[in-house]
Every structure is written in structure tokens, then in C-alpha cells.
Short mmCIF file of C-alpha atoms in Angstrom, two decimals:
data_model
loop_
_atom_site.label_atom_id
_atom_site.label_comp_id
_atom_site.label_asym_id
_atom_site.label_seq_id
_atom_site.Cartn_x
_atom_site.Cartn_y
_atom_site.Cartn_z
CA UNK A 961 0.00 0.00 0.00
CA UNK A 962 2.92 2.00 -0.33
CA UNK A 963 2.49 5.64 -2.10
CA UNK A 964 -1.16 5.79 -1.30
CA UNK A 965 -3.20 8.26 1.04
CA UNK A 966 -3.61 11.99 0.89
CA UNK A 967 -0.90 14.39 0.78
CA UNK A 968 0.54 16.21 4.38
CA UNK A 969 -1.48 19.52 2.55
CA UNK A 970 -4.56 17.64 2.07
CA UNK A 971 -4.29 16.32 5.64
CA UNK A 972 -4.52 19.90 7.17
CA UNK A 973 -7.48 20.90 4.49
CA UNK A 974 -9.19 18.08 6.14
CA UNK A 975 -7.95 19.46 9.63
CA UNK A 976 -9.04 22.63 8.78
CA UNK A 977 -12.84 21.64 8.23
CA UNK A 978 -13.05 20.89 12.45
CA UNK A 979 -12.70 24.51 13.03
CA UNK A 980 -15.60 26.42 13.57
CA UNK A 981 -16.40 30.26 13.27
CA UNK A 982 -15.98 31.38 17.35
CA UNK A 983 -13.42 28.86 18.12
CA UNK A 984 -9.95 29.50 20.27
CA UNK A 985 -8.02 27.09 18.34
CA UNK A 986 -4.19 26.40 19.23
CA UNK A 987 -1.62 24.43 16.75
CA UNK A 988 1.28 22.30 17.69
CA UNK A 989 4.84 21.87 16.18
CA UNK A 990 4.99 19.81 13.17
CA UNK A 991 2.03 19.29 10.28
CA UNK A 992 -0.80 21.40 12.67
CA UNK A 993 1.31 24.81 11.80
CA UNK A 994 -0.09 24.98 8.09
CA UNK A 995 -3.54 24.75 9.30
CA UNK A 996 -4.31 28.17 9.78
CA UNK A 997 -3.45 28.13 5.42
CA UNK A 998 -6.51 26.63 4.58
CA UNK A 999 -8.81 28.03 6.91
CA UNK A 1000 -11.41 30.15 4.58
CA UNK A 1001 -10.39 33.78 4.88
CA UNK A 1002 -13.30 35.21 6.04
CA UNK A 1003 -14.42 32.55 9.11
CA UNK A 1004 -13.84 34.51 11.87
CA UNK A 1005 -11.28 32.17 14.34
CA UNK A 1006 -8.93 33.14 16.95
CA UNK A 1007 -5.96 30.81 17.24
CA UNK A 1008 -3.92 30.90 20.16
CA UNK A 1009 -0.30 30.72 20.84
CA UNK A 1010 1.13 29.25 23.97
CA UNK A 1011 3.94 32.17 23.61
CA UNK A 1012 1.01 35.17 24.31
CA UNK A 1013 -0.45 35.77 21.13
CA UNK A 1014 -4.36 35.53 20.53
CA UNK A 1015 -5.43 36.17 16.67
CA UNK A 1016 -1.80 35.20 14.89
CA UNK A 1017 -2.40 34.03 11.30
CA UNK A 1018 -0.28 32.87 8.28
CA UNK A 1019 3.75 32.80 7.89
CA UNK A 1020 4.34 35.42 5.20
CA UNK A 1021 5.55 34.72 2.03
CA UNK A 1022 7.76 36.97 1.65
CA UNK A 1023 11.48 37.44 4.32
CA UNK A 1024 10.81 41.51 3.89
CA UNK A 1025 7.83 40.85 6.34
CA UNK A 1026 9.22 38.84 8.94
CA UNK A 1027 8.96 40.26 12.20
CA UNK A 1028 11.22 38.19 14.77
CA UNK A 1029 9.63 39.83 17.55
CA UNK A 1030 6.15 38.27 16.72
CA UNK A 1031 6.96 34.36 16.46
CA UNK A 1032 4.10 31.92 16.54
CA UNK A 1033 4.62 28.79 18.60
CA UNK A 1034 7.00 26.86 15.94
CA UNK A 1035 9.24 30.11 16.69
CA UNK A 1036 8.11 31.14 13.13
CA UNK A 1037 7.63 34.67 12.16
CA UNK A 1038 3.99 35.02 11.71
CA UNK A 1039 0.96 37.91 11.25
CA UNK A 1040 -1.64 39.62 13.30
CA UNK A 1041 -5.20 39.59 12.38
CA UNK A 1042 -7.49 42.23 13.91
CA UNK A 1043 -9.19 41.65 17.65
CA UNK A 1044 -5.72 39.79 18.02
CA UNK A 1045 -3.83 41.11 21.72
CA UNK A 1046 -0.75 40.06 23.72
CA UNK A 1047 -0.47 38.67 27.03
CA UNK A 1048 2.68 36.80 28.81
CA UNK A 1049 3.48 32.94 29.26
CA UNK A 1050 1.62 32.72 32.54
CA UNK A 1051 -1.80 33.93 31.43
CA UNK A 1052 -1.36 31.85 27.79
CA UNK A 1053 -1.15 28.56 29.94
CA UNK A 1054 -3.78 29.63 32.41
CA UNK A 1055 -5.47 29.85 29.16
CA UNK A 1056 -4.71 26.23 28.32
CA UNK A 1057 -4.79 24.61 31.38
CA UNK A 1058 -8.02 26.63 32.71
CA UNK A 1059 -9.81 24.50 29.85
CA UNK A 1060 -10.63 27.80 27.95
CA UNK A 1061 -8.96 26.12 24.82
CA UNK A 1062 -11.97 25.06 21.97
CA UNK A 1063 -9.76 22.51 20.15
CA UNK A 1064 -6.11 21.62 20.01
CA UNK A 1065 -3.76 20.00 16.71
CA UNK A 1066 -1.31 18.41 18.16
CA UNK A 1067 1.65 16.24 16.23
CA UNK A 1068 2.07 12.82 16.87
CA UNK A 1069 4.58 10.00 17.20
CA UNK A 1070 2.29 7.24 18.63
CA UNK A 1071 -1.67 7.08 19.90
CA UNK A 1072 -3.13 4.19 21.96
CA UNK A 1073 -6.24 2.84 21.87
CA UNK A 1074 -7.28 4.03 24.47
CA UNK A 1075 -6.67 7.65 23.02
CA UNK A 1076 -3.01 8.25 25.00
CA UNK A 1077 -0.52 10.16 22.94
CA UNK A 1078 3.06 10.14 23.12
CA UNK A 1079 4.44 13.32 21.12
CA UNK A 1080 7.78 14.73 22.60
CA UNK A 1081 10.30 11.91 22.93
CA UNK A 1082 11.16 10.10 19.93
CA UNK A 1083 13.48 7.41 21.48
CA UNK A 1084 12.20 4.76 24.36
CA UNK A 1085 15.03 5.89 26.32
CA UNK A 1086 15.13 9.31 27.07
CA UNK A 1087 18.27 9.97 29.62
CA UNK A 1088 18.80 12.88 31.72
CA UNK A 1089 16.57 15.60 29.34
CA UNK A 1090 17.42 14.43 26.07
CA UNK A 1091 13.59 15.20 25.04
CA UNK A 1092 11.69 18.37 24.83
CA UNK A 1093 8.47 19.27 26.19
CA UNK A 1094 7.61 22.18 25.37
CA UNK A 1095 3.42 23.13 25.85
CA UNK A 1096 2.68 19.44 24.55
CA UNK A 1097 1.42 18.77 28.04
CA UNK A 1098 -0.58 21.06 29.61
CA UNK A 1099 -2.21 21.54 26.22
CA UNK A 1100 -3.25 17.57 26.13
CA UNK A 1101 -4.78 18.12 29.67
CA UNK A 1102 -6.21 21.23 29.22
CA UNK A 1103 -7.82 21.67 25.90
CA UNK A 1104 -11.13 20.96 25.45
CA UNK A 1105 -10.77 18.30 22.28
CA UNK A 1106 -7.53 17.25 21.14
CA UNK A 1107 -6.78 16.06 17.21
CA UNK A 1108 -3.54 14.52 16.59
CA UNK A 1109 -2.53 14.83 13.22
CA UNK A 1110 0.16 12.84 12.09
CA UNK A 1111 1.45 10.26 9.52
CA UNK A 1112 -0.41 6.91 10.20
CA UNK A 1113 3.06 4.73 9.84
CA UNK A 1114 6.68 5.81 10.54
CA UNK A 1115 8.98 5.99 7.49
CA UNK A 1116 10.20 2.60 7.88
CA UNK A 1117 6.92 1.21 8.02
CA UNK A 1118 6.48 1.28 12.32
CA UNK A 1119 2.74 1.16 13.15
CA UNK A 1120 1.70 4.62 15.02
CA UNK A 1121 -1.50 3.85 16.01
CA UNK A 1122 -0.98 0.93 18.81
CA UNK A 1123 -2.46 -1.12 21.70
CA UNK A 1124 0.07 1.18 24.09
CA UNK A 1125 2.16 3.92 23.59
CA UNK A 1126 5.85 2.25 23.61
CA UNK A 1127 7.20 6.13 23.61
CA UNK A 1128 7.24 8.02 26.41
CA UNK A 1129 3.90 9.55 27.23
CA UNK A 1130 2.46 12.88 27.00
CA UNK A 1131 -0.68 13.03 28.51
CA UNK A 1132 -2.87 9.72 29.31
CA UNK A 1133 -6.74 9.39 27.74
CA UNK A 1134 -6.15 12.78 26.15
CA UNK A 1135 -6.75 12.40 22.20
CA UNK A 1136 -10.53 12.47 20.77
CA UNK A 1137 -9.80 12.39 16.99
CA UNK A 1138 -7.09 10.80 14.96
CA UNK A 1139 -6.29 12.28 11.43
CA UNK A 1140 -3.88 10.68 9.48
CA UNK A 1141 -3.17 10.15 5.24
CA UNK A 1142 -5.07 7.32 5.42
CA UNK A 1143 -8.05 7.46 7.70
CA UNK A 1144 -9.94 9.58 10.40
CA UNK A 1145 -10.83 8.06 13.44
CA UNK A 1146 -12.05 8.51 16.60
CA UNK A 1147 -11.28 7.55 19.97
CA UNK A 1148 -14.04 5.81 22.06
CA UNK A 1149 -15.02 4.30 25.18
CA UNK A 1150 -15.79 1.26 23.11
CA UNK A 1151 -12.70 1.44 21.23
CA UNK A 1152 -11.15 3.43 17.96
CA UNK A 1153 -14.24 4.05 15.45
CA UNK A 1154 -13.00 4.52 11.50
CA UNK A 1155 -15.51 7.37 10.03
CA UNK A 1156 -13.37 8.12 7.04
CA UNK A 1157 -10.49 6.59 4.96
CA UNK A 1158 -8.98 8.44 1.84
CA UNK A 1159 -9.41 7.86 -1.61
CA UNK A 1160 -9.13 4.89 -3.09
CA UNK A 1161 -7.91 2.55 0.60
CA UNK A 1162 -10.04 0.19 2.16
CA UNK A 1163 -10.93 -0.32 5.78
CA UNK A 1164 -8.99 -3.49 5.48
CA UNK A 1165 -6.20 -1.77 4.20
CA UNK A 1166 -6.01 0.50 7.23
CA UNK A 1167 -6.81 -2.34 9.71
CA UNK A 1168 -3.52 -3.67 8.76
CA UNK A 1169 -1.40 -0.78 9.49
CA UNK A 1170 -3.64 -0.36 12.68
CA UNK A 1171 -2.46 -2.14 16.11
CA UNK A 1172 -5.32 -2.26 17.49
CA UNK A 1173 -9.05 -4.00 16.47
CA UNK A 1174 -10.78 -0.82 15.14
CA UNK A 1175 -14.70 -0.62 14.87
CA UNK A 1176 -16.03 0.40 11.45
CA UNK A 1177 -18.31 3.01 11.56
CA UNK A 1178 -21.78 1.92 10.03
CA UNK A 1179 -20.98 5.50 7.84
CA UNK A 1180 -17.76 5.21 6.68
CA UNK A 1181 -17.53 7.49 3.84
CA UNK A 1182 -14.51 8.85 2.23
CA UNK A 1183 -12.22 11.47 3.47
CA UNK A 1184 -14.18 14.78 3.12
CA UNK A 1185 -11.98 17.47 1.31
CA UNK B 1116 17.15 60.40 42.34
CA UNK B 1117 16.26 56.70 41.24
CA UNK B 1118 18.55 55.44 38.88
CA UNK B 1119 18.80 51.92 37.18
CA UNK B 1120 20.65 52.45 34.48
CA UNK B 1121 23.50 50.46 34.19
CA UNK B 1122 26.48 49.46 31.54
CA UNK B 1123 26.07 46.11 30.30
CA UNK B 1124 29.69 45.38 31.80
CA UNK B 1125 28.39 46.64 35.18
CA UNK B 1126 25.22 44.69 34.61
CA UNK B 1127 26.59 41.15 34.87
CA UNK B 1128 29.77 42.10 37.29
CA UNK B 1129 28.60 40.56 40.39
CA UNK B 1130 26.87 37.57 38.67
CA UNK B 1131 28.53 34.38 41.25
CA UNK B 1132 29.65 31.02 40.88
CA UNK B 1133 26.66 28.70 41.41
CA UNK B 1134 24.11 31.47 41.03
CA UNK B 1135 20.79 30.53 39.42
CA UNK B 1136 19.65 32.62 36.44
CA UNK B 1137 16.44 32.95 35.04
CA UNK B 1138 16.63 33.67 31.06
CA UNK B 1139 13.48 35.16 29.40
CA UNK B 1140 12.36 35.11 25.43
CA UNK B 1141 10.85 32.49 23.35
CA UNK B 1142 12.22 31.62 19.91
CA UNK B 1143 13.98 35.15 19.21
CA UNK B 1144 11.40 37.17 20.58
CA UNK B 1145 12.23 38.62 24.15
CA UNK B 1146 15.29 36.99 24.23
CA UNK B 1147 18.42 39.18 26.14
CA UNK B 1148 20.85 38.19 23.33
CA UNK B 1149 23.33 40.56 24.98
CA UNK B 1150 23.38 39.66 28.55
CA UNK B 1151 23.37 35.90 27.53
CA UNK B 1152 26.44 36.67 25.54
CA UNK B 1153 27.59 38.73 28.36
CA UNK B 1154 27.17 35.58 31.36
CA UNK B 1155 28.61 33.10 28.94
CA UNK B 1156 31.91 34.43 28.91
CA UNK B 1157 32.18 34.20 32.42
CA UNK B 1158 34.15 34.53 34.82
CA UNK B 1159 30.81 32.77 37.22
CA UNK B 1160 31.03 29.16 36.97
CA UNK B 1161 28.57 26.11 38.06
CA UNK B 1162 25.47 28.23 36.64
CA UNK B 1163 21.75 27.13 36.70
CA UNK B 1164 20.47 28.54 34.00
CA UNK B 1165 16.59 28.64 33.70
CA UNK B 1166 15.10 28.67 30.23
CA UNK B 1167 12.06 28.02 28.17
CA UNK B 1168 13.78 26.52 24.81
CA UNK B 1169 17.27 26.18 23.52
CA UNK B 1170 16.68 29.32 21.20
CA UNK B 1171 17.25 31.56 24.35
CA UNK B 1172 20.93 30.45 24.44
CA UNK B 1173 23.12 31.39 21.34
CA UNK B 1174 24.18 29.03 19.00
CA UNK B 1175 27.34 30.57 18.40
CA UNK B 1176 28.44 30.85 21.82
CA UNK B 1177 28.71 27.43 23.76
CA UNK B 1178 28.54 28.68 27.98
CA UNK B 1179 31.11 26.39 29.48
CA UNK B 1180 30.23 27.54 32.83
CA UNK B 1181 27.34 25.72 33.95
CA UNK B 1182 26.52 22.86 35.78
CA UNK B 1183 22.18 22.46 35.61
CA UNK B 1184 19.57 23.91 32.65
CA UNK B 1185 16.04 23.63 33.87
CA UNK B 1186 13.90 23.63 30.66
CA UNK B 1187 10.91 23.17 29.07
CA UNK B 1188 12.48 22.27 24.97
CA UNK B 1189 16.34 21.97 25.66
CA UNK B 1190 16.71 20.06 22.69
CA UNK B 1191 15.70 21.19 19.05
CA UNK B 1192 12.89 18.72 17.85
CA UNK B 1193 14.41 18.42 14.11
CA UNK B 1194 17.96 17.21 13.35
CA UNK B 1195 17.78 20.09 10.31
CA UNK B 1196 17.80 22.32 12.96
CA UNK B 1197 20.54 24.10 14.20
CA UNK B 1198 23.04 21.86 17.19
CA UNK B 1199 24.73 24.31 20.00
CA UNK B 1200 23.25 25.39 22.73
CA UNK B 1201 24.08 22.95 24.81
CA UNK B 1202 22.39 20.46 23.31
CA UNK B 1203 25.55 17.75 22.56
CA UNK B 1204 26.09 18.57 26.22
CA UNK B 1205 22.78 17.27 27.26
CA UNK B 1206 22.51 14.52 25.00
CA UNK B 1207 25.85 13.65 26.72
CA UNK B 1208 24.70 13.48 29.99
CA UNK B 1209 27.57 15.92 30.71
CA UNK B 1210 24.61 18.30 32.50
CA UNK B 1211 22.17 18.51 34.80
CA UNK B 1212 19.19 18.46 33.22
CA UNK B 1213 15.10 19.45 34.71
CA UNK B 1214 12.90 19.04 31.74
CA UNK B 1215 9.30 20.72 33.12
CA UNK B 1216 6.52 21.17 30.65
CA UNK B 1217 5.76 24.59 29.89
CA UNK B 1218 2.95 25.58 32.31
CA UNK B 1219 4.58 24.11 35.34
CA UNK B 1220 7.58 26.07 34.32
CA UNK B 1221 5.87 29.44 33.91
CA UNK B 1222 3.70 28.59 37.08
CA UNK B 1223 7.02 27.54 38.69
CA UNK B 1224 8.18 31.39 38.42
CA UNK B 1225 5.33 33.20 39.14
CA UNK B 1226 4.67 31.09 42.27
CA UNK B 1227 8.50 31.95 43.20
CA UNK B 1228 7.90 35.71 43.00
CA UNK B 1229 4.44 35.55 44.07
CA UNK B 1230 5.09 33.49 47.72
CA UNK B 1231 3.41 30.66 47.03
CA UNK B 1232 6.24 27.61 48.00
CA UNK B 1233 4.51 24.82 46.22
CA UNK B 1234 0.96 24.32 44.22
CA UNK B 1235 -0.80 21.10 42.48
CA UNK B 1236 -1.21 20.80 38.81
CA UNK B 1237 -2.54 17.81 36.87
CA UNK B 1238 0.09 18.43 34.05
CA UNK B 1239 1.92 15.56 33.98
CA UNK B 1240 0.27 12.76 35.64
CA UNK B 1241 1.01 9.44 34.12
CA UNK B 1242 4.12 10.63 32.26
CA UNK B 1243 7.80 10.66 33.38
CA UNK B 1244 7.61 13.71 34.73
CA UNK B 1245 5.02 12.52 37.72
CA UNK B 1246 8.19 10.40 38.93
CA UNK B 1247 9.44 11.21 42.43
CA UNK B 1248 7.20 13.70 42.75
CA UNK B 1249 3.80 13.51 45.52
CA UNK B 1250 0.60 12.76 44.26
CA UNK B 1251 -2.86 14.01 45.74
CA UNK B 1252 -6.58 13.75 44.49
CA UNK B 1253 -8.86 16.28 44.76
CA UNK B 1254 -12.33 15.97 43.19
CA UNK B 1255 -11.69 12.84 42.13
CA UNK B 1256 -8.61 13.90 39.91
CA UNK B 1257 -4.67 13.53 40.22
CA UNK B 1258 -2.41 16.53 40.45
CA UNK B 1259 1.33 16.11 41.15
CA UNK B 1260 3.37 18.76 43.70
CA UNK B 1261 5.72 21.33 42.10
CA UNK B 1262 7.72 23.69 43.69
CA UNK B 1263 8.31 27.60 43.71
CA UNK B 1264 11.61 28.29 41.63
CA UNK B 1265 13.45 31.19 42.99
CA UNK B 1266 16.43 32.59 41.47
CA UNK B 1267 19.63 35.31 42.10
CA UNK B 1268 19.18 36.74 38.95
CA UNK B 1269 16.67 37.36 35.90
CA UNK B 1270 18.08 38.19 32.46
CA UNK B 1271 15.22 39.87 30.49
CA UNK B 1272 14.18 41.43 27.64
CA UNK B 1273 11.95 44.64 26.83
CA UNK B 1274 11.03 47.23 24.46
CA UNK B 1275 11.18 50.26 26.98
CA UNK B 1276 12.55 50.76 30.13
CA UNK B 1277 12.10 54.66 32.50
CA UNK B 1278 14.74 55.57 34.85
CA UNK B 1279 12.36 53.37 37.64
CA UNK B 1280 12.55 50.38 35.48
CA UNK B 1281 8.94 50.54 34.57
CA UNK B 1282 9.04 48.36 31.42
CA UNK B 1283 6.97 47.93 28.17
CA UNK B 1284 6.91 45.08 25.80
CA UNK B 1285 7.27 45.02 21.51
CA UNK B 1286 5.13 42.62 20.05
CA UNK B 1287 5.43 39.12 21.09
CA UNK B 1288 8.15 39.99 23.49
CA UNK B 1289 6.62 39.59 26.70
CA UNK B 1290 6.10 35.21 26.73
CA UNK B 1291 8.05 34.79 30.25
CA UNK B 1292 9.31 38.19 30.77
CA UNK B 1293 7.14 39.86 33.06
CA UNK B 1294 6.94 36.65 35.23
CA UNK B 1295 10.92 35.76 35.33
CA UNK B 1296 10.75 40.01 36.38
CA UNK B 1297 8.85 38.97 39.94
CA UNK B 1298 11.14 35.74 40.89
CA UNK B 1299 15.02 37.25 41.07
CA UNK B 1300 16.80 39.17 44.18
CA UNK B 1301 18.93 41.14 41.22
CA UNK B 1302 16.47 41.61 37.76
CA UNK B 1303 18.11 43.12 34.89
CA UNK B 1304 16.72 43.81 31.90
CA UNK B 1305 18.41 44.75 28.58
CA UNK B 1306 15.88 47.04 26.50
CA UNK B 1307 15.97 48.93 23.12
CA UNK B 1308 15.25 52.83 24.58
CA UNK B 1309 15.36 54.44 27.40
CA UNK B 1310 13.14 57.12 28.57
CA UNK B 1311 12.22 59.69 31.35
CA UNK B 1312 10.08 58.93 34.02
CA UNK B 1313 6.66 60.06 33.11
CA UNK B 1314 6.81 59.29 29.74
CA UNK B 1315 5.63 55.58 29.89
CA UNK B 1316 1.68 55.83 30.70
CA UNK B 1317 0.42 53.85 33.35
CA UNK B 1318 -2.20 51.92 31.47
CA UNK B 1319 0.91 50.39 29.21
CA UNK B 1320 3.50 49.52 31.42
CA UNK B 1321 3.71 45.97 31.71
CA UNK B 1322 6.22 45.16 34.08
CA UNK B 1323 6.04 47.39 37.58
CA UNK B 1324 9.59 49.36 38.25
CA UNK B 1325 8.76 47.19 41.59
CA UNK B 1326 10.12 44.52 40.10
CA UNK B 1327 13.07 45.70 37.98
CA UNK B 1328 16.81 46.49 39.56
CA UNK B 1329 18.85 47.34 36.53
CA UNK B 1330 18.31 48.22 33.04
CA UNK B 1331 20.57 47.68 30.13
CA UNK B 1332 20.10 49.54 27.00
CA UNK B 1333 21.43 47.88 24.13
CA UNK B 1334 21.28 48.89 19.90
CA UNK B 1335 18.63 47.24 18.66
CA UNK B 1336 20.17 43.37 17.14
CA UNK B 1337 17.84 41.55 14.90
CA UNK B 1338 18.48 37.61 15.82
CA UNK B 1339 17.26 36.06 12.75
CA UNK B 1340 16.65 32.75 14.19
CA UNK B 1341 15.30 29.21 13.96
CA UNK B 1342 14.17 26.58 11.37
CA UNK B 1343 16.77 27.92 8.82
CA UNK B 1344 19.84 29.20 10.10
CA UNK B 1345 21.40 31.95 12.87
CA UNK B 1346 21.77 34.89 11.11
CA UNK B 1347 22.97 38.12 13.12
#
């Protein structure tokens, strides 16, 4: 099945369609960051930055505009849109933790089953610090719904989506929706439901890149983009 | 007359061995470039420095003079990104490393300058960074014990500074700033301009003179950081 699925790109248009006019929205590091690209123009959404910033938008094109002083949470130069303010670290995770957060995209290296994401250490061992952080907790505990958007196998073929986490953990229980280039599914009490697979792959097809038994969803349509 | 304006040399001068330093900015922004500079040179050894991310240490200058980092992203997430700041050091096990998530950190700080010695967050639970640490329920829910961090000094960053050290922020300067400002016996903060007292309204000062024991001003350096390359 190699070469199939939908494109990192089409994987944040389909992102973007879970945010709602009204929403506080916050992105992580890695694919979430180009979200904020396909979000229609004129939908009025506020995202939020864990480094103070409330209505950032797009990384401009062009280096002229770069403002170092206004960095979105990837530590890239970004825009403000208006209605957007400032505020320091302690309010922004407040913020977060508080539970005043609509919906977070957070990378992924592994998801469990049972919805537990492991997204800041990428080796089983990490010694003395050798991993970073970073907001990746408090935002798993504190937002309100988490997506994890992520490649659904490593590289070298490693399943992603397993029975347990085998990476350290970032926050236990935490994910509600898992988007990947081959599927969308979601995490449930009863297990990990399949509502959508992309173009042209099978639920079969996805079951066998999946650890776990997932539960087809009576509805299982194709990937809406 | 109140007077905090200081040289950057004079600044940093009684900065001791062992001292623990709180270091504001995230990414470029409200980063004190020049007082990080300034510290790394010395002469203070065994230094805890306390940092969000490795992009508040310079890549191009490698402090050999300290001994623990307490951090929330002390190493860069992609290999394309730039190595230095202390990060071979680290991977080495050469250093004492803390890694705290990001709101523990910040909350860390403010409860340090705020007099509140310890506080219960649920950040963390289930994760390596519950171990050795006390556990309590409340309302049915898990929250691990953190403690204040105090420090000697704070190294920060802001737009404007008065004479009293009342200080405003550019942009998204501000991320730890104002916090790191409450939580150090000696706070000094390296600014852009300097102005007369009176001249910063009240409704925009950000950081309380309160707070703030010297002020640095500095020209104006654009650190073009990050996913690219250090450019100065």
C-alpha cells in the first residue's frame, strides 16, 4: 500500500474543516502549523499561541515581512489579524490549562487505543533531558478536544496507532480524533471508530497498518476534502 | 534620584559562581541576546540557567560555565535544525538536566515571585515527569506537587525601560518576561530605549519598576533565528 493516502497539505485541508467560526483554536509543532493556510479567509477564528499571542495568522511569504519579535509557537515569524492582543506565558497557559482552549492540533509519534498520545520523545530511552516538552502537556490536559494529526506509519513502516504507547507519554486518555493520510478516526469508550479513509484505501487496508481492532463506523464514507 | 541604568559590563559584574539565572524570550522574541552573551563568557562558573527553549541560548556561543539547565524544549525537535546550545552537552549526559513542561515552568516562576512555596497541577500525571514527585486527588482527579523556583538573577528582555525600570513590551516579546521580572533578588533587563520617568503611561506599562533592579540599553540586534539558520 505504499504511495497511497492523501498528501501532508490535504491532511490539514481536512484538519481545517473541524474549526468552527468562534473557536480559540491552538496548533502544535509539526504538520498542525499549516492549518491556519486553509482556513477560509473570512471565518472569523482566533488561534492561540502558547507564547502570548491571541489572533496570529499565516507565515508570510515573503522574508521583507518577517517580524522576529512576533513568532508563533514553531518560533516562526507570523501575522496579526485584527481583535488579536498580547499577554505573557503565565496567562497563555492559564489559558490552556483553565480548559478555555476550543480545540487543540497536536503532532504525533504514537496514539493508543485508548486515546493516550506520546508526542515529545522520539526514542524509548530518554536519559537525563534528552527530550523536549515544550506546551505538549498542559495543552493535552487542558484543551477541550484534542486532534492529533500525524502520519499513520513511521517511514520505515512502524505502526503509530498501537495497543500502548511504547514512547514516552504525554498526557494519558487525552486524544478524541485521529487524522492521518489514510483514515480519520475517533477515539471511544468502546474502542477506535474509522468514520473516514482516503481515496481509493479500504478499511482493510487500514486495519492492517492499525495495532489495534478498530470498529467500522456503520458511515464510513470517504475522506471529506 | 532613582537610577537603574547600568552598563552592560556593570550589569553582569557581580553575577557568582553557582548562582541561578532565570533567562526570558521564546524563539527570538524577548530573548536578552546581549546579557546571555555577556554571562557566557564568564568569569561565574557552576550556573543554573533557567530557560524556556534552547533558542534563548546562542548558538554561536557554547557557555562552558554551567553545571544544571532547567527547561521546558532543551533540545531542538528536528535534526535540520541548528546543534549548539548545549544540546551535545545534554545529550551527553555531561549536565544537569530538569525538563518541566511549559505551564509548570511558567507557574514555577510566578509562584516563586508571588510566595506561594509549592501548588498542584494535573500536568503531567502518568508521564515521566510525575516520577518522584507527591501525588494528591482532589475531586476525584490527580495533580502532582511542584515547587516555587526562585532565582539570584533574571536576564530579560523589553522594548522600553524609565529611569524606575517601569518596562513595556514590543510585540510578542513579553512570553516569560514579566513573570521571570517577579522571581530574582537582582532583575536586569536589557531594552531597546530608554526614557524619562513620566513618559511611559500607566495603562501600558507591563512590568512594575517594583520589580526591575537594573536596566541595560542595548542597539537594537535583529536575531534572525530558527528553522533555517542563525543569522545576526
Amino acid at each position: 500500500m505504499k504511495g497511497k493516502g492523501i498528501s501532508r497539505e490535504l491532511i490539514c485541508v481536512r484538519a481545517s474543516r473541524e474549526v468552527k467560526e468562534g473557536m480559540y483554536v491552538n496548533l502544535g509543532l509539526g504538520i498542525p502549523t499549516a492549518i491556519p493556510n486553509f482556513v477560509p479567509e473570512k471565518l472569523e477564528v482566533v488561534f492561540q499561541s502558547e507564547n502570548g499571542i491571541l489572533g496570529y495568522g499565516r507565515v508570510p511569504q515573503e522574508e521583507e515581512e518577517w517580524d522576529f519579535d512576533l513568532l508563533n509557537a514553531s518560533g516562526q515569524p507570523t501575522v496579526l489579524l485584527p481583535g488579536a492582543c498580547f499577554f505573557d506565558s503565565s496567562l497563555a497557559f492559564g489559558m490552556i490549562r483553565g480548559g478555555h482552549i476550543d480545540l487543540t492540533f497536536l503532532g504525533g509519534f504514537q496514539v493508543s487505543e485508548k486515546g493516550d498520545l506520546a508526542n515529545w520523545a522520539s526514542s524509548e530511552q530518554v536519559r537525563g533531558g534528552a527530550g523536549s516538552i515544550g506546551g505538549s502537556m498542559d495543552l493535552s490536559f487542558g484543551s477541550k478536544r484534542v486532534i492529533v494529526v500525524m502520519e499513520h506509519v513511521t517511514k520505515d513502516g512502524k505502526l503509530r496507532i498501537l495497543k500502548e504507547c511504547t514512547l514516552p507519554l504525554t498526557a494519558k486518555g487525552c486524544v478524541n480524533t485521529i487524522l492521518t493520510d489514510l483514515a480519520v478516526l475517533e477515539v471511544t469508550p468502546e474502542g477506535l471508530v474509522l468514520k473516514e479513509v482516503a481515496p481509493g484505501i479500504t478499511s482493510e487496508e487500514v486495519q492492517e497498518v492499525t495495532e489495534p481492532r478498530i470498529i467500522i463506523d456503520p458511515l464510513l464514507r470517504e475522506i471529506g476534502l | 534620584m532613582i537610577n537603574k541604568n547600568f552598563s552592560l559590563e556593570e550589569a553582569v559584574k557581580d553575577i557568582f559562581d553557582g548562582a541561578v539565572i532565570l533567562i526570558g524570550g521564546f524563539g527570538a522574541a524577548g530573548t536578552p541576546h546581549n546579557l546571555v552573551e555577556a554571562i557566557s563568557k564568564g568569569p561565574a562558573k557552576d550556573l543554573t540557567l533557567v530557560y524556556n527553549a534552547f533558542s534563548q541560548l546562542l548558538a554561536w556561543v557554547t557557555p562552558t560555565n554551567v553545571k544544571k539547565v532547567i527547561s521546558t524544549f532543551p533540545v531542538a525537535a528536528l535534526s535540520s535544525w541548528k546543534t549548539g546550545c548545549l544540546a551535545e552537552e545534554i545529550k551527553a549526559g555531561k549536565l544537569e538536566v530538569e525538563l518541566v513542561p511549559q505551564g509548570t515552568f511558567v507557574e514555577r516562576i510566578r509562584a516563586g515571585g508571588a510566595g506561594i512555596p509549592a501548588f498542584f497541577t494535573p500536568v503531567g500525571v502518568g508521564t515521566i515527569v510525575e516520577e518522584g514527585k507527591r501525588k494528591s486527588s482532589f475531586f476525584g482527579k490527580e495533580y502532582l506537587l511542584e515547587f516555587a523556583i526562585k532565582a539570584d538573577f533574571a536576564l530579560i528582555k523589553a522594548d522600553k525601560a524609565d529611569r524606575w525600570g517601569n518596562l513595556t513590551y514590543r510585540m510578542a516579546q513579553r512570553n516569560f518576561n514579566p513573570i521571570m521580572a517577579t522571581a530574582a533578588n537582582v532583575v536586569i533587563a536589557e531594552v531597546d530605549e530608554t526614557v524619562e520617568v513620566g513618559e511611559l503611561s500607566p495603562e501600558v506599562i507591563v512590568t512594575p519598576s517594583i520589580y526591575v533592579d537594573r536596566v541595560v540599553k542595548v542597539p537594537k540586534r535583529v536575531i534572525r533565528y530558527g528553522y533555517h539558520e542563525v543569522k545576526d
